[in-house]
Amino acid sequence: MIVFLLLGALCVAADGSQYRFDYSYHEIAEGWFKVHKIPASWDEARVRCDLEGAVLASPINVNVTSALTELMKQAGPDLECGVFTGTNARFSKGDYYSIEGVPLLRMPVEWVPSEPDNYNNEEECIVMVGNGSIADANCSMVMPYVCYKKAGKIVPVNECGTSDNGYKLFPKTGNCYKFHTQARNWSRAFEACSAEGGYLAIPNDRVEAMHLRDLFRDNLNRAAITTKFKNVMFLGFLDINRDGVWTTVHGSRLEDNYAGWKQNQPDGRKDGQVCGAMFQDGELDDFWCRDLAPFACEKTVDSLI
């Protein structure tokens, strides 16, 4: 009953009291914001916001600009050098647009003195400083950033406590699972699950392992589109110290959960196969962390509430 009440609180109208617990609503901007204080490149920032169901924020109008400057002021020294915005000219030199397609010329901002300078002809991204003015910057530098989710008439939330309908509830565990067909390396797969409010799926027992196997099989044809490694998917365990001790992303030993290795596995620690994976038949494998493979995420129903 408590879970249903929580989900009901998350499914709200555009007055915006909730989106997910790590976003704050700004009524004047009609949307939710999240400040990422840990610096990232522009590409990394854009991807992270997208994975969270938002966009890399830009000063697209007076109200959003006001909200951004307020958030930067509240953050204090952590954002004193500015934040990446979603405004960029990566498609055509000098033609700046926000991710939503708003041209820079339509935005209520002014350049910092002596900007733009397109230093070394390598500055295609826009940084916003605390007073609301902007400068061009190299997209590969690392900066804090802000994600923005514009409010709609209603925020639809499913039984998994998310608006991402890729997640489906598995009653036997009480958790929700999503198969990602877009192949990533293990680290990027971890990032994707984390951004969605979950984690790389952990097979805690045979029942859960067989559910993950079925999830893999049901999506196998789609998975083959984005990777040559269609016979394995990444899961949430690894040999982090390369000492033969396999642990889950939650810190427990794999052998205390479900150590259902395929025969003769694991076999590649010395060759760098230290990230956890599962074969199509549901048995476990060690795999190269750097290679691309599909993966499964798991989340609790209340992880975003």
PDB file of C-alpha atoms in Angstrom:
ATOM      1  CA  MET A   1       0.000   0.000   0.000  1.00  0.00           C
ATOM      2  CA  ILE A   2       2.845   2.376   0.871  1.00  0.00           C
ATOM      3  CA  VAL A   3       4.472   1.804  -2.521  1.00  0.00           C
ATOM      4  CA  PHE A   4       1.257   2.682  -4.351  1.00  0.00           C
ATOM      5  CA  LEU A   5       0.897   5.865  -2.320  1.00  0.00           C
ATOM      6  CA  LEU A   6       4.466   6.819  -3.189  1.00  0.00           C
ATOM      7  CA  LEU A   7       3.869   6.167  -6.867  1.00  0.00           C
ATOM      8  CA  GLY A   8       0.727   8.238  -6.719  1.00  0.00           C
ATOM      9  CA  ALA A   9       2.735  11.113  -5.305  1.00  0.00           C
ATOM     10  CA  LEU A  10       5.163  10.851  -8.183  1.00  0.00           C
ATOM     11  CA  CYS A  11       2.489  11.020 -10.889  1.00  0.00           C
ATOM     12  CA  VAL A  12       1.649  14.716 -10.704  1.00  0.00           C
ATOM     13  CA  ALA A  13       0.427  17.570 -12.846  1.00  0.00           C
ATOM     14  CA  ALA A  14       2.521  20.341 -14.303  1.00  0.00           C
ATOM     15  CA  ASP A  15       2.575  22.380 -11.090  1.00  0.00           C
ATOM     16  CA  GLY A  16       5.511  20.119 -10.636  1.00  0.00           C
ATOM     17  CA  SER A  17       6.047  18.999  -7.078  1.00  0.00           C
ATOM     18  CA  GLN A  18       7.757  15.755  -8.180  1.00  0.00           C
ATOM     19  CA  TYR A  19       9.720  14.291 -11.069  1.00  0.00           C
ATOM     20  CA  ARG A  20      12.390  12.228  -9.344  1.00  0.00           C
ATOM     21  CA  PHE A  21      13.922  12.803  -5.934  1.00  0.00           C
ATOM     22  CA  ASP A  22      17.205  14.226  -7.237  1.00  0.00           C
ATOM     23  CA  TYR A  23      15.506  16.940  -9.341  1.00  0.00           C
ATOM     24  CA  SER A  24      14.037  20.199  -7.956  1.00  0.00           C
ATOM     25  CA  TYR A  25      11.068  21.982  -9.491  1.00  0.00           C
ATOM     26  CA  HIS A  26      11.232  25.667 -10.454  1.00  0.00           C
ATOM     27  CA  GLU A  27       7.771  27.027 -11.080  1.00  0.00           C
ATOM     28  CA  ILE A  28       8.878  30.072 -13.044  1.00  0.00           C
ATOM     29  CA  ALA A  29      10.810  27.871 -15.483  1.00  0.00           C
ATOM     30  CA  GLU A  30       8.040  25.258 -15.598  1.00  0.00           C
ATOM     31  CA  GLY A  31      10.435  22.384 -15.161  1.00  0.00           C
ATOM     32  CA  TRP A  32      12.813  20.365 -13.016  1.00  0.00           C
ATOM     33  CA  PHE A  33      16.563  20.849 -12.655  1.00  0.00           C
ATOM     34  CA  LYS A  34      19.467  18.804 -11.363  1.00  0.00           C
ATOM     35  CA  VAL A  35      22.929  20.257 -10.727  1.00  0.00           C
ATOM     36  CA  HIS A  36      25.822  17.912 -11.496  1.00  0.00           C
ATOM     37  CA  LYS A  37      28.782  19.260  -9.563  1.00  0.00           C
ATOM     38  CA  ILE A  38      31.212  16.575 -10.720  1.00  0.00           C
ATOM     39  CA  PRO A  39      32.804  17.978 -13.908  1.00  0.00           C
ATOM     40  CA  ALA A  40      32.422  16.157 -17.193  1.00  0.00           C
ATOM     41  CA  SER A  41      33.096  16.796 -20.862  1.00  0.00           C
ATOM     42  CA  TRP A  42      30.230  18.220 -22.909  1.00  0.00           C
ATOM     43  CA  ASP A  43      29.534  14.866 -24.545  1.00  0.00           C
ATOM     44  CA  GLU A  44      29.483  13.086 -21.189  1.00  0.00           C
ATOM     45  CA  ALA A  45      27.174  15.752 -19.746  1.00  0.00           C
ATOM     46  CA  ARG A  46      24.773  15.515 -22.685  1.00  0.00           C
ATOM     47  CA  VAL A  47      24.601  11.728 -22.439  1.00  0.00           C
ATOM     48  CA  ARG A  48      24.078  11.773 -18.666  1.00  0.00           C
ATOM     49  CA  CYS A  49      21.164  14.215 -18.892  1.00  0.00           C
ATOM     50  CA  ASP A  50      19.617  12.164 -21.682  1.00  0.00           C
ATOM     51  CA  LEU A  51      19.892   8.976 -19.632  1.00  0.00           C
ATOM     52  CA  GLU A  52      18.089  10.737 -16.796  1.00  0.00           C
ATOM     53  CA  GLY A  53      15.225  11.625 -19.142  1.00  0.00           C
ATOM     54  CA  ALA A  54      16.253  15.276 -19.363  1.00  0.00           C
ATOM     55  CA  VAL A  55      18.388  17.551 -21.542  1.00  0.00           C
ATOM     56  CA  LEU A  56      21.591  19.463 -20.894  1.00  0.00           C
ATOM     57  CA  ALA A  57      20.143  22.817 -19.823  1.00  0.00           C
ATOM     58  CA  SER A  58      20.499  25.990 -21.890  1.00  0.00           C
ATOM     59  CA  PRO A  59      19.340  29.570 -21.180  1.00  0.00           C
ATOM     60  CA  ILE A  60      16.565  29.177 -23.757  1.00  0.00           C
ATOM     61  CA  ASN A  61      14.332  31.890 -22.287  1.00  0.00           C
ATOM     62  CA  VAL A  62      14.252  34.439 -19.479  1.00  0.00           C
ATOM     63  CA  ASN A  63      12.666  32.086 -16.973  1.00  0.00           C
ATOM     64  CA  VAL A  64      15.030  29.165 -17.518  1.00  0.00           C
ATOM     65  CA  THR A  65      17.982  31.561 -17.457  1.00  0.00           C
ATOM     66  CA  SER A  66      16.775  32.941 -14.136  1.00  0.00           C
ATOM     67  CA  ALA A  67      16.471  29.443 -12.694  1.00  0.00           C
ATOM     68  CA  LEU A  68      19.969  28.529 -13.874  1.00  0.00           C
ATOM     69  CA  THR A  69      21.565  31.604 -12.320  1.00  0.00           C
ATOM     70  CA  GLU A  70      19.714  30.920  -9.068  1.00  0.00           C
ATOM     71  CA  LEU A  71      20.933  27.305  -8.994  1.00  0.00           C
ATOM     72  CA  MET A  72      24.510  28.392  -9.673  1.00  0.00           C
ATOM     73  CA  LYS A  73      24.315  30.945  -6.856  1.00  0.00           C
ATOM     74  CA  GLN A  74      23.012  28.300  -4.456  1.00  0.00           C
ATOM     75  CA  ALA A  75      25.835  25.927  -5.424  1.00  0.00           C
ATOM     76  CA  GLY A  76      28.424  28.531  -4.480  1.00  0.00           C
ATOM     77  CA  PRO A  77      32.144  27.861  -5.139  1.00  0.00           C
ATOM     78  CA  ASP A  78      31.453  24.488  -6.762  1.00  0.00           C
ATOM     79  CA  LEU A  79      30.127  26.261  -9.851  1.00  0.00           C
ATOM     80  CA  GLU A  80      32.117  29.483  -9.658  1.00  0.00           C
ATOM     81  CA  CYS A  81      33.810  28.856 -13.016  1.00  0.00           C
ATOM     82  CA  GLY A  82      30.509  28.240 -14.765  1.00  0.00           C
ATOM     83  CA  VAL A  83      28.617  25.291 -16.208  1.00  0.00           C
ATOM     84  CA  PHE A  84      28.325  23.676 -19.596  1.00  0.00           C
ATOM     85  CA  THR A  85      25.067  24.427 -21.345  1.00  0.00           C
ATOM     86  CA  GLY A  86      23.443  22.338 -24.047  1.00  0.00           C
ATOM     87  CA  THR A  87      24.095  25.118 -26.582  1.00  0.00           C
ATOM     88  CA  ASN A  88      26.705  24.137 -29.126  1.00  0.00           C
ATOM     89  CA  ALA A  89      27.922  24.596 -32.701  1.00  0.00           C
ATOM     90  CA  ARG A  90      29.146  21.062 -33.287  1.00  0.00           C
ATOM     91  CA  PHE A  91      27.227  20.604 -36.522  1.00  0.00           C
ATOM     92  CA  SER A  92      28.335  23.835 -38.170  1.00  0.00           C
ATOM     93  CA  LYS A  93      31.005  26.251 -36.972  1.00  0.00           C
ATOM     94  CA  GLY A  94      29.461  29.360 -35.438  1.00  0.00           C
ATOM     95  CA  ASP A  95      25.857  28.135 -35.694  1.00  0.00           C
ATOM     96  CA  TYR A  96      24.896  27.743 -32.041  1.00  0.00           C
ATOM     97  CA  TYR A  97      21.705  25.964 -31.023  1.00  0.00           C
ATOM     98  CA  SER A  98      20.420  24.444 -27.814  1.00  0.00           C
ATOM     99  CA  ILE A  99      19.693  20.726 -27.731  1.00  0.00           C
ATOM    100  CA  GLU A 100      16.010  21.622 -28.101  1.00  0.00           C
ATOM    101  CA  GLY A 101      16.827  23.542 -31.286  1.00  0.00           C
ATOM    102  CA  VAL A 102      16.622  27.097 -29.935  1.00  0.00           C
ATOM    103  CA  PRO A 103      19.156  29.364 -31.720  1.00  0.00           C
ATOM    104  CA  LEU A 104      21.591  31.272 -29.525  1.00  0.00           C
ATOM    105  CA  LEU A 105      20.488  34.546 -31.107  1.00  0.00           C
ATOM    106  CA  ARG A 106      17.064  34.011 -29.499  1.00  0.00           C
ATOM    107  CA  MET A 107      18.451  33.482 -25.998  1.00  0.00           C
ATOM    108  CA  PRO A 108      18.413  36.324 -23.407  1.00  0.00           C
ATOM    109  CA  VAL A 109      22.164  36.241 -22.728  1.00  0.00           C
ATOM    110  CA  GLU A 110      25.232  38.371 -23.332  1.00  0.00           C
ATOM    111  CA  TRP A 111      28.817  37.363 -24.002  1.00  0.00           C
ATOM    112  CA  VAL A 112      31.517  37.695 -21.376  1.00  0.00           C
ATOM    113  CA  PRO A 113      33.893  40.545 -22.394  1.00  0.00           C
ATOM    114  CA  SER A 114      36.393  39.392 -25.059  1.00  0.00           C
ATOM    115  CA  GLU A 115      34.173  36.411 -25.899  1.00  0.00           C
ATOM    116  CA  PRO A 116      33.570  34.598 -28.147  1.00  0.00           C
ATOM    117  CA  ASP A 117      37.179  34.056 -29.207  1.00  0.00           C
ATOM    118  CA  ASN A 118      37.060  30.484 -30.622  1.00  0.00           C
ATOM    119  CA  TYR A 119      40.524  29.875 -29.170  1.00  0.00           C
ATOM    120  CA  ASN A 120      42.631  27.716 -31.508  1.00  0.00           C
ATOM    121  CA  ASN A 121      39.496  27.259 -33.596  1.00  0.00           C
ATOM    122  CA  GLU A 122      38.432  24.555 -31.113  1.00  0.00           C
ATOM    123  CA  GLU A 123      35.594  26.107 -29.107  1.00  0.00           C
ATOM    124  CA  GLU A 124      32.161  24.841 -30.135  1.00  0.00           C
ATOM    125  CA  CYS A 125      30.358  24.638 -26.784  1.00  0.00           C
ATOM    126  CA  ILE A 126      28.851  27.343 -24.581  1.00  0.00           C
ATOM    127  CA  VAL A 127      29.601  27.852 -20.885  1.00  0.00           C
ATOM    128  CA  MET A 128      27.379  29.983 -18.676  1.00  0.00           C
ATOM    129  CA  VAL A 129      28.822  31.835 -15.680  1.00  0.00           C
ATOM    130  CA  GLY A 130      27.071  32.928 -12.504  1.00  0.00           C
ATOM    131  CA  ASN A 131      25.808  36.294 -13.709  1.00  0.00           C
ATOM    132  CA  GLY A 132      24.110  34.703 -16.718  1.00  0.00           C
ATOM    133  CA  SER A 133      26.681  35.706 -19.322  1.00  0.00           C
ATOM    134  CA  ILE A 134      28.259  33.158 -21.655  1.00  0.00           C
ATOM    135  CA  ALA A 135      31.579  32.196 -23.240  1.00  0.00           C
ATOM    136  CA  ASP A 136      32.623  29.712 -25.879  1.00  0.00           C
ATOM    137  CA  ALA A 137      34.697  26.754 -24.692  1.00  0.00           C
ATOM    138  CA  ASN A 138      36.352  23.576 -25.870  1.00  0.00           C
ATOM    139  CA  CYS A 139      33.803  20.766 -25.632  1.00  0.00           C
ATOM    140  CA  SER A 140      36.447  18.328 -24.367  1.00  0.00           C
ATOM    141  CA  MET A 141      37.254  20.352 -21.240  1.00  0.00           C
ATOM    142  CA  VAL A 142      35.460  19.262 -18.077  1.00  0.00           C
ATOM    143  CA  MET A 143      32.861  21.438 -16.358  1.00  0.00           C
ATOM    144  CA  PRO A 144      29.912  21.030 -13.989  1.00  0.00           C
ATOM    145  CA  TYR A 145      26.515  21.086 -15.708  1.00  0.00           C
ATOM    146  CA  VAL A 146      22.764  21.205 -15.144  1.00  0.00           C
ATOM    147  CA  CYS A 147      20.074  18.885 -16.514  1.00  0.00           C
ATOM    148  CA  TYR A 148      16.585  20.219 -17.279  1.00  0.00           C
ATOM    149  CA  LYS A 149      13.258  18.411 -17.640  1.00  0.00           C
ATOM    150  CA  LYS A 150      10.429  20.563 -18.989  1.00  0.00           C
ATOM    151  CA  ALA A 151       7.111  19.886 -17.288  1.00  0.00           C
ATOM    152  CA  GLY A 152       4.252  18.474 -19.326  1.00  0.00           C
ATOM    153  CA  LYS A 153       0.590  18.258 -18.480  1.00  0.00           C
ATOM    154  CA  ILE A 154       1.286  15.136 -16.446  1.00  0.00           C
ATOM    155  CA  VAL A 155       4.290  13.023 -15.538  1.00  0.00           C
ATOM    156  CA  PRO A 156       3.302   9.408 -16.266  1.00  0.00           C
ATOM    157  CA  VAL A 157       4.791   6.903 -13.853  1.00  0.00           C
ATOM    158  CA  ASN A 158       4.482   3.147 -14.203  1.00  0.00           C
ATOM    159  CA  GLU A 159       4.431   0.418 -11.562  1.00  0.00           C
ATOM    160  CA  CYS A 160       8.229   0.550 -11.449  1.00  0.00           C
ATOM    161  CA  GLY A 161       8.238   4.141 -10.164  1.00  0.00           C
ATOM    162  CA  THR A 162       9.609   5.593 -13.408  1.00  0.00           C
ATOM    163  CA  SER A 163       8.362   7.120 -16.632  1.00  0.00           C
ATOM    164  CA  ASP A 164      10.693   4.768 -18.519  1.00  0.00           C
ATOM    165  CA  ASN A 165       8.404   2.000 -19.737  1.00  0.00           C
ATOM    166  CA  GLY A 166      11.388  -0.148 -20.620  1.00  0.00           C
ATOM    167  CA  TYR A 167      11.340  -1.251 -16.973  1.00  0.00           C
ATOM    168  CA  LYS A 168       9.020  -4.150 -16.153  1.00  0.00           C
ATOM    169  CA  LEU A 169       8.141  -5.483 -12.713  1.00  0.00           C
ATOM    170  CA  PHE A 170       9.103  -9.078 -11.900  1.00  0.00           C
ATOM    171  CA  PRO A 171       6.777 -10.068  -9.023  1.00  0.00           C
ATOM    172  CA  LYS A 172       8.997 -12.885  -7.724  1.00  0.00           C
ATOM    173  CA  THR A 173      11.733 -10.437  -6.739  1.00  0.00           C
ATOM    174  CA  GLY A 174       9.671  -7.274  -6.405  1.00  0.00           C
ATOM    175  CA  ASN A 175      12.197  -5.399  -8.555  1.00  0.00           C
ATOM    176  CA  CYS A 176      12.064  -4.062 -12.101  1.00  0.00           C
ATOM    177  CA  TYR A 177      14.321  -4.888 -15.042  1.00  0.00           C
ATOM    178  CA  LYS A 178      15.213  -3.356 -18.391  1.00  0.00           C
ATOM    179  CA  PHE A 179      17.249  -4.792 -21.239  1.00  0.00           C
ATOM    180  CA  HIS A 180      19.414  -2.281 -23.117  1.00  0.00           C
ATOM    181  CA  THR A 181      19.895  -3.057 -26.781  1.00  0.00           C
ATOM    182  CA  GLN A 182      22.346  -0.180 -27.245  1.00  0.00           C
ATOM    183  CA  ALA A 183      25.645  -1.923 -26.530  1.00  0.00           C
ATOM    184  CA  ARG A 184      28.109  -0.214 -24.183  1.00  0.00           C
ATOM    185  CA  ASN A 185      31.282  -1.142 -22.383  1.00  0.00           C
ATOM    186  CA  TRP A 186      30.839  -2.230 -18.759  1.00  0.00           C
ATOM    187  CA  SER A 187      31.586   1.185 -17.283  1.00  0.00           C
ATOM    188  CA  ARG A 188      29.154   2.968 -19.614  1.00  0.00           C
ATOM    189  CA  ALA A 189      26.534   0.312 -18.930  1.00  0.00           C
ATOM    190  CA  PHE A 190      26.962   0.975 -15.195  1.00  0.00           C
ATOM    191  CA  GLU A 191      26.500   4.691 -15.903  1.00  0.00           C
ATOM    192  CA  ALA A 192      23.307   4.128 -17.890  1.00  0.00           C
ATOM    193  CA  CYS A 193      21.707   2.031 -15.155  1.00  0.00           C
ATOM    194  CA  SER A 194      22.733   4.496 -12.462  1.00  0.00           C
ATOM    195  CA  ALA A 195      21.282   7.442 -14.396  1.00  0.00           C
ATOM    196  CA  GLU A 196      17.984   5.600 -14.698  1.00  0.00           C
ATOM    197  CA  GLY A 197      17.804   5.112 -10.938  1.00  0.00           C
ATOM    198  CA  GLY A 198      19.014   1.528 -10.986  1.00  0.00           C
ATOM    199  CA  TYR A 199      22.127  -0.611 -11.224  1.00  0.00           C
ATOM    200  CA  LEU A 200      23.553  -3.319 -13.437  1.00  0.00           C
ATOM    201  CA  ALA A 201      21.365  -6.329 -12.704  1.00  0.00           C
ATOM    202  CA  ILE A 202      22.561  -8.791 -10.068  1.00  0.00           C
ATOM    203  CA  PRO A 203      21.507 -12.460 -10.207  1.00  0.00           C
ATOM    204  CA  ASN A 204      20.878 -13.114  -6.508  1.00  0.00           C
ATOM    205  CA  ASP A 205      19.518 -16.627  -7.007  1.00  0.00           C
ATOM    206  CA  ARG A 206      18.542 -19.049  -9.750  1.00  0.00           C
ATOM    207  CA  VAL A 207      15.016 -17.614 -10.089  1.00  0.00           C
ATOM    208  CA  GLU A 208      16.405 -14.149 -10.798  1.00  0.00           C
ATOM    209  CA  ALA A 209      19.122 -15.557 -13.056  1.00  0.00           C
ATOM    210  CA  MET A 210      16.519 -17.367 -15.156  1.00  0.00           C
ATOM    211  CA  HIS A 211      14.451 -14.185 -15.407  1.00  0.00           C
ATOM    212  CA  LEU A 212      17.520 -12.338 -16.695  1.00  0.00           C
ATOM    213  CA  ARG A 213      18.139 -15.182 -19.134  1.00  0.00           C
ATOM    214  CA  ASP A 214      14.573 -14.889 -20.453  1.00  0.00           C
ATOM    215  CA  LEU A 215      14.917 -11.110 -20.702  1.00  0.00           C
ATOM    216  CA  PHE A 216      18.071 -11.618 -22.775  1.00  0.00           C
ATOM    217  CA  ARG A 217      16.495 -14.200 -25.067  1.00  0.00           C
ATOM    218  CA  ASP A 218      13.351 -12.142 -25.645  1.00  0.00           C
ATOM    219  CA  ASN A 219      15.455  -9.193 -26.836  1.00  0.00           C
ATOM    220  CA  LEU A 220      18.255 -11.072 -28.576  1.00  0.00           C
ATOM    221  CA  ASN A 221      17.358 -10.098 -32.136  1.00  0.00           C
ATOM    222  CA  ARG A 222      17.223  -6.417 -31.247  1.00  0.00           C
ATOM    223  CA  ALA A 223      20.489  -6.644 -29.346  1.00  0.00           C
ATOM    224  CA  ALA A 224      22.265  -7.984 -32.412  1.00  0.00           C
ATOM    225  CA  ILE A 225      21.661  -4.672 -34.178  1.00  0.00           C
ATOM    226  CA  THR A 226      24.157  -2.706 -32.101  1.00  0.00           C
ATOM    227  CA  THR A 227      26.933  -5.168 -31.275  1.00  0.00           C
ATOM    228  CA  LYS A 228      28.843  -8.104 -32.688  1.00  0.00           C
ATOM    229  CA  PHE A 229      28.879  -9.657 -29.202  1.00  0.00           C
ATOM    230  CA  LYS A 230      25.312 -10.900 -29.189  1.00  0.00           C
ATOM    231  CA  ASN A 231      26.056 -14.035 -27.162  1.00  0.00           C
ATOM    232  CA  VAL A 232      26.694 -12.255 -23.829  1.00  0.00           C
ATOM    233  CA  MET A 233      25.229  -9.386 -21.844  1.00  0.00           C
ATOM    234  CA  PHE A 234      26.854  -7.417 -19.025  1.00  0.00           C
ATOM    235  CA  LEU A 235      25.619  -7.804 -15.443  1.00  0.00           C
ATOM    236  CA  GLY A 236      26.483  -6.166 -12.132  1.00  0.00           C
ATOM    237  CA  PHE A 237      29.486  -8.095 -10.866  1.00  0.00           C
ATOM    238  CA  LEU A 238      33.239  -7.983 -11.504  1.00  0.00           C
ATOM    239  CA  ASP A 239      36.676  -9.058 -10.304  1.00  0.00           C
ATOM    240  CA  ILE A 240      37.664  -5.531  -9.369  1.00  0.00           C
ATOM    241  CA  ASN A 241      41.101  -6.381  -7.946  1.00  0.00           C
ATOM    242  CA  ARG A 242      41.869  -9.079 -10.510  1.00  0.00           C
ATOM    243  CA  ASP A 243      42.502 -11.501  -7.673  1.00  0.00           C
ATOM    244  CA  GLY A 244      39.824 -14.045  -8.512  1.00  0.00           C
ATOM    245  CA  VAL A 245      37.328 -12.666  -5.984  1.00  0.00           C
ATOM    246  CA  TRP A 246      34.093 -11.775  -7.790  1.00  0.00           C
ATOM    247  CA  THR A 247      31.870  -9.193  -6.120  1.00  0.00           C
ATOM    248  CA  THR A 248      28.595  -7.529  -7.062  1.00  0.00           C
ATOM    249  CA  VAL A 249      28.241  -3.773  -7.573  1.00  0.00           C
ATOM    250  CA  HIS A 250      26.664  -3.752  -4.088  1.00  0.00           C
ATOM    251  CA  GLY A 251      29.820  -5.166  -2.527  1.00  0.00           C
ATOM    252  CA  SER A 252      28.705  -8.710  -1.726  1.00  0.00           C
ATOM    253  CA  ARG A 253      30.584 -11.779  -2.919  1.00  0.00           C
ATOM    254  CA  LEU A 254      29.086 -13.363  -5.990  1.00  0.00           C
ATOM    255  CA  GLU A 255      29.385 -16.802  -4.410  1.00  0.00           C
ATOM    256  CA  ASP A 256      26.975 -15.614  -1.695  1.00  0.00           C
ATOM    257  CA  ASN A 257      24.408 -14.807  -4.381  1.00  0.00           C
ATOM    258  CA  TYR A 258      24.340 -16.919  -7.541  1.00  0.00           C
ATOM    259  CA  ALA A 259      27.690 -18.192  -8.803  1.00  0.00           C
ATOM    260  CA  GLY A 260      26.211 -20.139 -11.705  1.00  0.00           C
ATOM    261  CA  TRP A 261      29.271 -20.068 -13.940  1.00  0.00           C
ATOM    262  CA  LYS A 262      29.335 -21.840 -17.266  1.00  0.00           C
ATOM    263  CA  GLN A 263      31.676 -24.816 -17.327  1.00  0.00           C
ATOM    264  CA  ASN A 264      35.359 -23.759 -17.420  1.00  0.00           C
ATOM    265  CA  GLN A 265      34.444 -20.166 -16.528  1.00  0.00           C
ATOM    266  CA  PRO A 266      35.813 -17.795 -15.398  1.00  0.00           C
ATOM    267  CA  ASP A 267      38.867 -18.273 -17.576  1.00  0.00           C
ATOM    268  CA  GLY A 268      40.291 -14.913 -18.611  1.00  0.00           C
ATOM    269  CA  ARG A 269      41.494 -12.949 -15.578  1.00  0.00           C
ATOM    270  CA  LYS A 270      45.050 -12.679 -16.881  1.00  0.00           C
ATOM    271  CA  ASP A 271      43.681 -11.582 -20.246  1.00  0.00           C
ATOM    272  CA  GLY A 272      41.640  -8.763 -18.731  1.00  0.00           C
ATOM    273  CA  GLN A 273      38.254 -10.489 -18.707  1.00  0.00           C
ATOM    274  CA  VAL A 274      37.240  -9.189 -15.298  1.00  0.00           C
ATOM    275  CA  CYS A 275      33.709  -7.874 -15.862  1.00  0.00           C
ATOM    276  CA  GLY A 276      30.620  -9.948 -15.251  1.00  0.00           C
ATOM    277  CA  ALA A 277      28.373 -11.205 -18.028  1.00  0.00           C
ATOM    278  CA  MET A 278      25.775 -13.834 -18.823  1.00  0.00           C
ATOM    279  CA  PHE A 279      25.459 -16.179 -21.774  1.00  0.00           C
ATOM    280  CA  GLN A 280      22.159 -16.699 -23.570  1.00  0.00           C
ATOM    281  CA  ASP A 281      21.588 -19.897 -21.581  1.00  0.00           C
ATOM    282  CA  GLY A 282      21.686 -18.030 -18.259  1.00  0.00           C
ATOM    283  CA  GLU A 283      25.119 -19.217 -17.173  1.00  0.00           C
ATOM    284  CA  LEU A 284      27.735 -16.684 -16.137  1.00  0.00           C
ATOM    285  CA  ASP A 285      30.847 -15.552 -18.001  1.00  0.00           C
ATOM    286  CA  ASP A 286      33.824 -13.276 -17.494  1.00  0.00           C
ATOM    287  CA  PHE A 287      34.135 -10.718 -20.275  1.00  0.00           C
ATOM    288  CA  TRP A 288      36.349  -7.849 -21.424  1.00  0.00           C
ATOM    289  CA  CYS A 289      35.262  -4.626 -19.720  1.00  0.00           C
ATOM    290  CA  ARG A 290      36.290  -2.482 -22.679  1.00  0.00           C
ATOM    291  CA  ASP A 291      34.233  -4.310 -25.290  1.00  0.00           C
ATOM    292  CA  LEU A 292      30.665  -3.451 -26.166  1.00  0.00           C
ATOM    293  CA  ALA A 293      27.789  -5.696 -25.179  1.00  0.00           C
ATOM    294  CA  PRO A 294      24.085  -5.372 -24.379  1.00  0.00           C
ATOM    295  CA  PHE A 295      23.205  -5.257 -20.692  1.00  0.00           C
ATOM    296  CA  ALA A 296      20.393  -5.447 -18.165  1.00  0.00           C
ATOM    297  CA  CYS A 297      19.514  -2.886 -15.490  1.00  0.00           C
ATOM    298  CA  GLU A 298      17.626  -3.515 -12.266  1.00  0.00           C
ATOM    299  CA  LYS A 299      15.875  -1.016  -9.992  1.00  0.00           C
ATOM    300  CA  THR A 300      13.725  -1.036  -6.895  1.00  0.00           C
ATOM    301  CA  VAL A 301      10.235   0.382  -7.227  1.00  0.00           C
ATOM    302  CA  ASP A 302      11.026   3.320  -4.950  1.00  0.00           C
ATOM    303  CA  SER A 303      14.549   4.161  -6.170  1.00  0.00           C
ATOM    304  CA  LEU A 304      13.536   7.501  -7.714  1.00  0.00           C
ATOM    305  CA  ILE A 305      11.012   8.525  -5.080  1.00  0.00           C
TER     306      ILE A 305
END
